[in-house]
C-alpha positions in Angstrom: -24.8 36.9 28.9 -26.0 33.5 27.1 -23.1 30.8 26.7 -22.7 30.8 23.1 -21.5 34.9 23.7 -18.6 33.8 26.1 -15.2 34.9 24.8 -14.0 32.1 27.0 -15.7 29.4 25.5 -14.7 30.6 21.9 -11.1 30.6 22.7 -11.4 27.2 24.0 -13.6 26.0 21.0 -10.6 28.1 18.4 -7.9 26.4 20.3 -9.4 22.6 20.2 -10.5 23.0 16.3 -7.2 24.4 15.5 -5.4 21.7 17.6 -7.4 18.8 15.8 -6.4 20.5 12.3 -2.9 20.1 12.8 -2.6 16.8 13.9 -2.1 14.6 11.4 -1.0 11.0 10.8 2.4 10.6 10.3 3.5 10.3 6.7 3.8 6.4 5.7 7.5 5.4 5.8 8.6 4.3 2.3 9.8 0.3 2.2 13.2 -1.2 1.4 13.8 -4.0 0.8 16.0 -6.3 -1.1 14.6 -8.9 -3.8 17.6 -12.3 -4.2 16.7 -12.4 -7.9 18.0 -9.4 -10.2 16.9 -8.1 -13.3 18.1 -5.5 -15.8 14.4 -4.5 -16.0 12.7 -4.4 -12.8 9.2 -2.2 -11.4 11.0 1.5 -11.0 13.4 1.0 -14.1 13.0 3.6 -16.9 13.3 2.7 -21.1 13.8 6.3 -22.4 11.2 8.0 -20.7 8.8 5.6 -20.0 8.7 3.8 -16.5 8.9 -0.3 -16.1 5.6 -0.5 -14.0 6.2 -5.0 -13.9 8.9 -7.5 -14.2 9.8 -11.3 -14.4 7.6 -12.9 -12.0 4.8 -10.1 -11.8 1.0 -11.3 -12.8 -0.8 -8.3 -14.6 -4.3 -8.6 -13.7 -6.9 -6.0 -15.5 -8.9 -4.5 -12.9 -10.9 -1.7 -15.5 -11.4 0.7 -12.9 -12.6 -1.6 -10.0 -11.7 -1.9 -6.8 -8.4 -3.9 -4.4 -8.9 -4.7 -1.1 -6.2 -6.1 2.0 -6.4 -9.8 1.8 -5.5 -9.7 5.3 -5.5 -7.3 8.3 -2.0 -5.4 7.8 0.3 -2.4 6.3 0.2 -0.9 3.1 3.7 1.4 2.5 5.0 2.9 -0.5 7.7 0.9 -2.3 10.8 2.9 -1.8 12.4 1.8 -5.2 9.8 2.5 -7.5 5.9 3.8 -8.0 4.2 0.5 -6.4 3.2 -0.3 -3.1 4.1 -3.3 -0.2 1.4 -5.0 1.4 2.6 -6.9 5.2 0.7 -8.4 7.2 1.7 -10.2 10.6 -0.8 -13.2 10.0 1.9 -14.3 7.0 4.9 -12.6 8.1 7.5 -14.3 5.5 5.5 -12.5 2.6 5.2 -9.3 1.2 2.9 -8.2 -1.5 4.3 -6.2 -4.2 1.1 -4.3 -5.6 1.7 -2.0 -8.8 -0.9 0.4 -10.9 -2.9 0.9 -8.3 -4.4 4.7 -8.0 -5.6 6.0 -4.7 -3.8 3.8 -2.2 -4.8 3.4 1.7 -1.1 3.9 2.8 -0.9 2.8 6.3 -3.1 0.2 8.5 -5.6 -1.5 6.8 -8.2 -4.5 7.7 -9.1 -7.8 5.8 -11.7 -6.4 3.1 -11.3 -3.0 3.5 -10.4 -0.9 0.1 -6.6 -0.6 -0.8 -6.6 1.2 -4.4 -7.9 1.0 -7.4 -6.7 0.5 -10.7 -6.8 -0.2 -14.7 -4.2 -2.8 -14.6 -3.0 -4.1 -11.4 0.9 -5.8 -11.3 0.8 -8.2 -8.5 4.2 -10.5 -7.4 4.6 -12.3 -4.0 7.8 -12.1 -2.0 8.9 -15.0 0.1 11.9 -14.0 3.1 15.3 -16.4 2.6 17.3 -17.0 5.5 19.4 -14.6 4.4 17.1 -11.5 4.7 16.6 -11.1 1.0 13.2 -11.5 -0.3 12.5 -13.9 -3.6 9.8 -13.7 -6.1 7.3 -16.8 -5.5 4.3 -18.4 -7.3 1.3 -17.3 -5.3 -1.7 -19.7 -4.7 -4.6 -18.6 -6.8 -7.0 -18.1 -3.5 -4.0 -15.3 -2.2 -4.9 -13.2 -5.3 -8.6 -14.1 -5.0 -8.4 -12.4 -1.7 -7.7 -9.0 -3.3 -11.0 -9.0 -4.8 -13.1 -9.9 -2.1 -14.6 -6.7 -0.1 -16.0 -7.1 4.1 
């Protein structure tokens, strides 16, 4: 009997394909965190019923459809208070990247250049950790946000 015809091998082939389907990445863990400054409108506040997608000390950038990309090798979460997403990275590890309107995210670990999202209108605002834990809302350099645009 030819190989191909071996109820053996079939089991083994059912097994390893059904084994490889369910194993999936674990979901992306939402991040908390909390800002020092406070607003009454903030990214994840509502005005009837439409959401506040950018706040005091957010740059809105419009990105007409194109492209975002990791400005550093790092970790791209889900922002657990409202629709936009956190950017880490361990080479600047007192920052966070607050990255709202982007569509299609890469949740999870990304590399320098590779493709985050994309977006009409991208609201971008750097977060700087105080000694107290809290995170504050910073100017960021003009080559930081450069570095969002620039693909491998």
């Amino acid at each position: 009997m030819p190989l191909i015809f071996n109820p053996r091998l079939w089991l083994w082939v059912i097994g390893l394909v059904l084994v490889s389907c369910g194993s999936r990445d674990r979901p992306i863990a939402p991040r908390a965190f909390t800002i020092q400054q406070a607003w009454q409108l903030e990214p994840g506040s509502q005005i009837g019923t439409y959401p506040v997608v950018a706040g005091l000390g957010d740059i809105s950038i419009q990105l007409k459809g194109d492209r975002v990309y990791a400005p550093f090798d790092g970790q791209l979460q889900p922002h657990a208070e409202s629709d936009c997403l956190i950017f880490s990275s361990p080479e600047v590890p007192a920052y966070l990247l607050r990255l709202c309107g982007l569509r299609n995210p890469r949740l999870g670990a990304v590399q320098q250049g590779e493709a985050i999202g994309t977006g009409q209108l991208l609201h971008f605002a750097a977060l700087r950790k105080q000694p107290d834990g809290t995170w504050a809302l910073v100017e960021p350099a003009s080559s930081l946000i450069e570095g969002l645009f620039q693909d491998r």
